[in-house]
């Protein structure tokens, strides 16, 4: 305010005798363009006529302008600054251009001198002389002086100098680039040499056949060329001087005009202006003081006089002599910056703000404003309490509900409230809530969380079941859904009726006040939160109850979210466990161990399976549906069921993946039509192992490749064609046949084992390879080693792992015959099979096997094509297989009473446990299995 009014003042009238207010005669007003100045005593301005001031002279106007305080002075300084910037830019540009020209001229001259000397007559012959230096040194020095370069150096192809201006450097290694000159290309380069910044050129000396027989280098320092910048620099400086002179003259004229206009105001106008200034200054309800640089009080308005209780003659005296307290006097005399600094002055608390007056060229001193904050201080205690409570509610919103575990969320509530709000806090929940279900009606709860300032408190421990009596405040809170305050537990008979002995011990311990608040989530009451106070003597009141309700309401939302998540998680886990295989089927082809590790955030869509196939073969399946929760688990179950159904058809792995891909596409179409999330990122690996041939046929759809541990312990990842993920469609899948030695271990896994956010899949595969190399010999040892390695330690995705060690079905358990396409050959096959069964000790199965093979071989001869083969396998069952070249499969039908045939396959189906058809690239196989006796 002082600065604003000071800008319009023109001249301060002298103090008149008998003036009404002594503070209205403190000095002349500042000139136009000057910052506001405190009123200090000064002689009145010289006047030449009534109401008019004498115009300043030219020298005074120039001094005022060049002082920098007026607008004209500021414009002058700005103009000078622009001139200096332009001069500096011009000088820099001249220097840069001169340096560029010097470098270019030095480059051209050194290259020309080097090429001239290299091609001079006699240079090539001198290089072949016994003493090249004796011949070349005089020539080089003469040429150097004539060409005005700093050196000409002749050297051999190894860079050894033959010439140099300093003879002591002859015979030493040349410093510079020789690669391109030795290849026949001249080169120039700029380096820092012992004589300064220089440019040197190196050119080859070539023989008639094009060979490089020597090198010539010429160089010159850049300081020895150029110099045009120095010639133009005086012109630039002269132009700058002219510009500064013009700016000075213009500024003097503008300043004289401004000063003339400022002194144009008469005494009456100036007096009226300062009267208004004083009226405003002393009418405001905020104290204002102005102190000069020596600590003398120049001005104090009426409010400052009242707040500081200043004497009538305070102005003009040092602040230390005004009777102020030392702290306030020190602050006003120091002139330092202060913002809302509180000082006790008498019985008042004053908030003082102080700023110096010389920040922008004004006189030394400071301006301080004072306001009475006594009433604000009276409310500060309650404001601090409110702020602490708001901070606690904010912390509760951040710290409560960081996870999705019901018990942990309850513990977070107790950690926030102790000791900031209560000394002890307990959370009691219904058992159903802890398990994720809706709360039960009743008053029996379980103590889920507890926290306090001490551990020896006689309250119910965590885990105990509590049934509250109807008269207790807890039962009332559960019934009504309202928080209850018991300010004095000693006078609460309803609470004491809960357990007379226990409540007496609680009172004896020192707990004297209680708030119990229900955990409400919508219409559901999940439990209770009890706040106990012991150390603070004040009991809980209505404001504390409101805070407790707000705190519990925020926690109830998080606990209800955790409860719902627990319910969904439990449902998903139950669904997933029911969909994954509980036991592995019995088979003799593979020794199998497996592990399944769910993700930390919940169940996912990973699955695995072991499927026995015909001919003693076994299929291994590993799949992954990206995502977590019920949707991923349900989708996984549908895909696993589809694989079971397709495997029953004895399809090749690539054909099975093709059908599975179509199934995923149909699932996507159905779910998009319902507005549900589509299956994205489903992958699968399908492998079929034949223990007779030890061939494993595999195909994959976007899945990581399997690992193979050979019997000698070496580990490799099977090179398997990578098909697209399931559901994309349009691209075929490819199979790969791998012959596995007996005792090898095949490792199938999902990507959660080798990939997470902290590393890519290549790094994970390398870690898996290292882990498998040190794994034990059995599949169980291998699974244990991989799981113990914790790859990764906290999986963000499910992990499915299968380790299968191969077995081979020995030749002594396999019998095979080639059958002629002649009905008479059926008897020969029966006889051969009966002999083999007798050798195996299976005479009890001979009759049934004879009937089955007779029908199957007869059908192959009659309806199939050559070649025809019969194979009998002795595994966990007796397997009979008939191979033929036809792709037509027989069908089971019921023959009429009048039909002569059509009953053969019916007999086979009745005599065998299982039978079916398996297609091959060259035909089909009809097989039948019988139990061993």
Coordinates of C-alpha atoms in Angstrom, one line a residue, residues 558-885:
X558 CA -11.7 -52.8 2.6
X559 CA -12.7 -55.8 4.7
X560 CA -15.8 -56.4 2.6
X561 CA -13.6 -56.3 -0.6
X562 CA -11.2 -58.8 1.0
X563 CA -14.2 -61.0 2.0
X564 CA -15.5 -61.0 -1.5
X565 CA -12.1 -61.7 -3.0
X566 CA -11.7 -64.6 -0.5
X567 CA -15.0 -66.0 -1.6
X568 CA -14.1 -65.7 -5.3
X569 CA -10.6 -67.0 -4.7
X570 CA -12.0 -70.0 -2.7
X571 CA -14.5 -70.7 -5.5
X572 CA -11.8 -70.4 -8.2
X573 CA -9.4 -72.7 -6.2
X574 CA -12.1 -75.3 -5.7
X575 CA -13.0 -75.2 -9.4
X576 CA -9.5 -75.4 -10.5
X577 CA -8.6 -78.2 -8.1
X578 CA -11.6 -80.1 -9.4
X579 CA -10.5 -79.6 -13.0
X580 CA -6.9 -80.6 -12.6
X581 CA -5.9 -84.3 -12.5
X582 CA -6.0 -85.6 -9.0
X583 CA -4.1 -88.8 -9.7
X584 CA -2.1 -89.9 -12.7
X585 CA -3.3 -92.8 -14.8
X586 CA -1.4 -96.1 -14.6
X587 CA 0.9 -96.8 -17.6
X588 CA 4.4 -98.3 -18.2
X589 CA 5.8 -95.9 -20.8
X590 CA 6.9 -93.1 -18.5
X591 CA 7.9 -92.4 -14.9
X592 CA 6.1 -89.1 -14.2
X593 CA 6.3 -86.4 -11.5
X594 CA 4.6 -83.1 -11.5
X595 CA 4.1 -79.9 -9.6
X596 CA 1.5 -77.1 -9.8
X597 CA 2.2 -73.7 -8.1
X598 CA -0.6 -71.2 -8.2
X599 CA 0.2 -67.5 -8.7
X600 CA 0.5 -65.2 -5.7
X601 CA -2.5 -63.1 -6.9
X602 CA -4.8 -66.1 -7.3
X603 CA -5.6 -69.1 -9.4
X604 CA -5.0 -69.1 -13.2
X605 CA -5.6 -71.1 -16.3
X606 CA -2.5 -73.4 -16.4
X607 CA -3.2 -77.2 -16.7
X608 CA -1.5 -80.4 -17.5
X609 CA -2.6 -84.0 -18.2
X610 CA -1.3 -87.5 -18.8
X611 CA -3.4 -89.5 -21.2
X612 CA -2.8 -93.3 -22.0
X613 CA -3.3 -94.0 -25.7
X614 CA -3.6 -97.2 -27.7
X615 CA -0.5 -99.3 -28.4
X616 CA 1.0 -98.6 -24.9
X617 CA 1.6 -95.0 -26.0
X618 CA 1.2 -92.0 -23.6
X619 CA 0.2 -88.4 -24.3
X620 CA 1.5 -85.5 -22.3
X621 CA -0.3 -82.2 -22.3
X622 CA 0.6 -78.8 -20.9
X623 CA -1.6 -75.7 -21.5
X624 CA -2.0 -72.1 -20.3
X625 CA -4.9 -69.7 -20.5
X626 CA -3.7 -66.2 -19.8
X627 CA -5.4 -64.5 -16.9
X628 CA -6.6 -65.3 -13.4
X629 CA -9.8 -66.0 -11.6
X630 CA -12.9 -68.0 -12.3
X631 CA -13.0 -67.2 -16.0
X632 CA -9.5 -68.5 -16.6
X633 CA -10.2 -71.6 -14.5
X634 CA -13.5 -72.4 -16.2
X635 CA -11.9 -71.9 -19.7
X636 CA -9.0 -74.2 -18.6
X637 CA -11.6 -76.9 -17.7
X638 CA -13.3 -76.6 -21.1
X639 CA -10.0 -76.9 -23.0
X640 CA -8.9 -79.8 -20.9
X641 CA -12.1 -81.6 -21.6
X642 CA -11.7 -80.9 -25.3
X643 CA -8.2 -82.4 -25.2
X644 CA -9.5 -85.6 -23.5
X645 CA -12.2 -86.0 -26.2
X646 CA -9.8 -85.4 -29.1
X647 CA -7.2 -87.7 -27.7
X648 CA -9.7 -90.5 -27.7
X649 CA -9.7 -90.3 -31.5
X650 CA -6.0 -91.2 -31.6
X651 CA -5.2 -88.1 -33.6
X652 CA -1.7 -86.8 -34.4
X653 CA -0.6 -83.9 -32.3
X654 CA -0.9 -81.3 -35.1
X655 CA -4.4 -82.5 -35.9
X656 CA -5.4 -82.4 -32.3
X657 CA -4.2 -78.8 -31.9
X658 CA -6.0 -77.8 -35.1
X659 CA -9.3 -79.1 -33.6
X660 CA -8.5 -77.4 -30.3
X661 CA -7.9 -74.2 -32.1
X662 CA -11.3 -74.4 -33.7
X663 CA -12.8 -75.1 -30.3
X664 CA -11.2 -71.9 -28.8
X665 CA -12.5 -69.9 -31.8
X666 CA -16.1 -71.1 -31.2
X667 CA -15.7 -70.4 -27.4
X668 CA -14.6 -66.8 -28.3
X669 CA -17.6 -66.3 -30.7
X670 CA -20.0 -67.5 -28.0
X671 CA -18.5 -65.3 -25.3
X672 CA -18.4 -62.2 -27.5
X673 CA -22.0 -62.7 -28.3
X674 CA -22.8 -62.7 -24.6
X675 CA -20.6 -59.7 -23.9
X676 CA -18.1 -61.8 -21.9
X677 CA -14.3 -61.7 -22.1
X678 CA -12.9 -63.7 -25.0
X679 CA -10.2 -66.3 -24.5
X680 CA -6.9 -64.6 -25.5
X681 CA -3.4 -66.1 -25.2
X682 CA -4.3 -69.7 -24.7
X683 CA -1.3 -72.0 -25.5
X684 CA -0.8 -75.7 -25.5
X685 CA 1.9 -78.4 -26.0
X686 CA 0.9 -81.9 -27.0
X687 CA 3.4 -84.8 -27.0
X688 CA 2.9 -88.5 -27.7
X689 CA 5.5 -91.0 -26.7
X690 CA 5.7 -94.5 -28.1
X691 CA 7.7 -96.9 -25.9
X692 CA 8.1 -99.4 -28.7
X693 CA 9.9 -97.1 -31.1
X694 CA 11.0 -94.6 -28.4
X695 CA 9.7 -91.8 -30.8
X696 CA 8.1 -88.8 -29.2
X697 CA 5.9 -86.8 -31.6
X698 CA 5.3 -83.2 -30.4
X699 CA 3.5 -80.1 -31.6
X700 CA 2.9 -76.7 -29.8
X701 CA 0.6 -73.7 -30.1
X702 CA 2.5 -70.7 -28.8
X703 CA 3.9 -72.6 -25.9
X704 CA 7.6 -72.6 -24.6
X705 CA 9.6 -75.5 -26.0
X706 CA 10.2 -78.6 -23.8
X707 CA 13.5 -79.4 -22.2
X708 CA 15.3 -82.7 -22.7
X709 CA 17.7 -84.1 -20.1
X710 CA 19.7 -86.9 -21.7
X711 CA 20.9 -89.9 -19.6
X712 CA 24.4 -88.3 -19.4
X713 CA 22.9 -85.2 -17.7
X714 CA 23.2 -82.8 -20.7
X715 CA 20.2 -80.5 -21.1
X716 CA 18.8 -79.1 -24.4
X717 CA 15.6 -77.5 -25.5
X718 CA 13.9 -79.4 -28.2
X719 CA 13.8 -77.6 -31.6
X720 CA 10.1 -77.6 -32.1
X721 CA 8.2 -75.5 -34.7
X722 CA 6.3 -72.7 -32.9
X723 CA 2.7 -72.6 -33.9
X724 CA 0.4 -69.7 -33.2
X725 CA -1.6 -69.5 -29.9
X726 CA -4.9 -71.1 -29.9
X727 CA -7.9 -69.2 -31.2
X728 CA -6.1 -67.2 -33.9
X729 CA -6.9 -69.6 -36.7
X730 CA -5.7 -69.7 -40.3
X731 CA -2.1 -71.1 -39.7
X732 CA -1.2 -74.8 -39.6
X733 CA 0.6 -76.6 -36.8
X734 CA 3.7 -78.7 -37.4
X735 CA 4.9 -81.8 -35.6
X736 CA 8.4 -82.9 -34.8
X737 CA 9.6 -86.5 -34.1
X738 CA 12.3 -86.9 -31.5
X739 CA 13.9 -90.2 -30.7
X740 CA 14.4 -90.4 -26.9
X741 CA 16.9 -92.8 -25.3
X742 CA 15.7 -94.9 -22.5
X743 CA 16.1 -93.0 -19.2
X744 CA 15.9 -89.6 -20.8
X745 CA 13.7 -87.0 -19.0
X746 CA 11.3 -84.8 -20.9
X747 CA 10.4 -81.5 -19.0
X748 CA 7.2 -79.8 -19.9
X749 CA 6.2 -76.5 -18.2
X750 CA 4.2 -73.3 -18.6
X751 CA 5.7 -69.8 -19.1
X752 CA 5.2 -68.8 -15.5
X753 CA 8.3 -70.9 -14.7
X754 CA 10.7 -69.0 -17.0
X755 CA 9.2 -65.5 -17.5
X756 CA 8.1 -62.7 -15.2
X757 CA 8.2 -58.9 -15.2
X758 CA 11.8 -58.7 -14.0
X759 CA 13.3 -60.8 -16.8
X760 CA 12.6 -62.0 -20.3
X761 CA 12.0 -65.6 -21.4
X762 CA 15.6 -66.1 -22.8
X763 CA 17.1 -65.4 -19.4
X764 CA 14.5 -67.6 -17.7
X765 CA 15.3 -70.5 -20.1
X766 CA 19.0 -70.2 -19.4
X767 CA 18.3 -70.3 -15.6
X768 CA 16.1 -73.4 -16.1
X769 CA 18.8 -75.1 -18.1
X770 CA 21.3 -74.5 -15.3
X771 CA 18.9 -75.8 -12.7
X772 CA 18.1 -79.0 -14.7
X773 CA 21.8 -79.7 -15.1
X774 CA 22.2 -80.2 -11.4
X775 CA 18.9 -82.0 -10.8
X776 CA 18.8 -85.6 -9.5
X777 CA 18.2 -88.6 -11.7
X778 CA 14.6 -89.2 -10.9
X779 CA 11.6 -87.2 -12.0
X780 CA 10.7 -86.4 -8.4
X781 CA 14.2 -85.1 -7.7
X782 CA 14.0 -82.9 -10.9
X783 CA 10.7 -81.4 -9.8
X784 CA 12.0 -80.7 -6.3
X785 CA 15.2 -79.1 -7.6
X786 CA 13.2 -76.8 -9.9
X787 CA 10.7 -75.8 -7.3
X788 CA 13.4 -75.2 -4.7
X789 CA 15.1 -72.9 -7.1
X790 CA 12.0 -70.8 -7.0
X791 CA 11.9 -69.7 -10.6
X792 CA 10.7 -67.0 -9.9
X793 CA 10.6 -66.7 -6.1
X794 CA 7.1 -65.1 -6.1
X795 CA 5.4 -66.2 -9.3
X796 CA 3.0 -63.7 -10.8
X797 CA 1.6 -66.5 -12.9
X798 CA 0.7 -70.1 -12.4
X799 CA 3.4 -72.7 -12.9
X800 CA 2.7 -76.2 -14.2
X801 CA 5.6 -78.6 -14.4
X802 CA 5.8 -82.3 -15.6
X803 CA 8.9 -84.4 -15.7
X804 CA 8.6 -87.7 -17.5
X805 CA 11.4 -90.3 -17.6
X806 CA 11.2 -92.6 -20.7
X807 CA 11.0 -96.3 -20.6
X808 CA 11.2 -98.7 -23.6
X809 CA 9.0 -101.7 -24.3
X810 CA 11.7 -104.4 -24.9
X811 CA 11.8 -106.6 -27.9
X812 CA 10.9 -109.7 -25.7
X813 CA 7.5 -108.1 -25.1
X814 CA 6.7 -107.3 -28.7
X815 CA 5.8 -109.8 -31.5
X816 CA 5.1 -108.8 -35.1
X817 CA 4.2 -110.7 -38.3
X818 CA 3.6 -109.8 -41.9
X819 CA 0.4 -111.4 -43.3
X820 CA -0.2 -112.4 -46.9
X821 CA -3.4 -111.0 -48.5
X822 CA -4.8 -114.5 -48.6
X823 CA -7.7 -115.9 -46.4
X824 CA -5.5 -119.0 -45.9
X825 CA -3.0 -116.8 -44.0
X826 CA -5.4 -116.3 -41.1
X827 CA -4.8 -119.7 -39.8
X828 CA -1.0 -119.2 -40.0
X829 CA -1.3 -116.0 -38.0
X830 CA -3.5 -117.6 -35.3
X831 CA -0.9 -120.4 -34.9
X832 CA 2.0 -118.0 -34.6
X833 CA 0.2 -115.9 -32.1
X834 CA -0.8 -118.9 -30.0
X835 CA 2.9 -120.0 -29.9
X836 CA 3.9 -116.5 -28.8
X837 CA 1.3 -116.4 -26.0
X838 CA 2.4 -119.8 -24.8
X839 CA 6.0 -118.4 -24.6
X840 CA 4.7 -115.5 -22.6
X841 CA 2.7 -117.8 -20.3
X842 CA -0.6 -116.4 -21.4
X843 CA -2.3 -119.6 -22.4
X844 CA -5.5 -118.5 -20.6
X845 CA -5.8 -115.6 -23.1
X846 CA -5.2 -117.8 -26.2
X847 CA -8.8 -118.5 -27.1
X848 CA -10.0 -114.9 -26.8
X849 CA -7.0 -113.6 -28.7
X850 CA -7.5 -116.2 -31.4
X851 CA -11.1 -115.0 -32.0
X852 CA -10.2 -111.3 -32.0
X853 CA -7.3 -111.7 -34.4
X854 CA -9.3 -114.0 -36.7
X855 CA -11.9 -111.3 -37.1
X856 CA -9.5 -108.4 -37.4
X857 CA -7.1 -110.1 -39.9
X858 CA -10.1 -111.4 -42.0
X859 CA -11.5 -107.9 -42.2
X860 CA -8.0 -106.5 -43.2
X861 CA -7.6 -109.1 -45.9
X862 CA -11.1 -108.7 -47.2
X863 CA -11.6 -104.9 -47.0
X864 CA -8.1 -103.5 -46.5
X865 CA -5.0 -103.3 -48.6
X866 CA -1.5 -104.7 -48.5
X867 CA 0.8 -104.7 -46.7
X868 CA -0.9 -106.2 -43.7
X869 CA 0.9 -106.6 -40.4
X870 CA -0.1 -108.1 -37.0
X871 CA 1.6 -106.9 -33.8
X872 CA 1.0 -108.2 -30.3
X873 CA 2.3 -106.2 -27.3
X874 CA 2.5 -107.4 -23.7
X875 CA 2.2 -104.4 -21.5
X876 CA -0.2 -103.7 -18.6
X877 CA -2.7 -105.4 -20.9
X878 CA -2.4 -107.7 -24.0
X879 CA -2.7 -105.5 -27.1
X880 CA -3.4 -106.9 -30.5
X881 CA -2.9 -104.6 -33.5
X882 CA -3.7 -105.2 -37.2
X883 CA -2.1 -102.8 -39.7
X884 CA -3.3 -102.4 -43.3
X885 CA -3.0 -99.8 -46.1

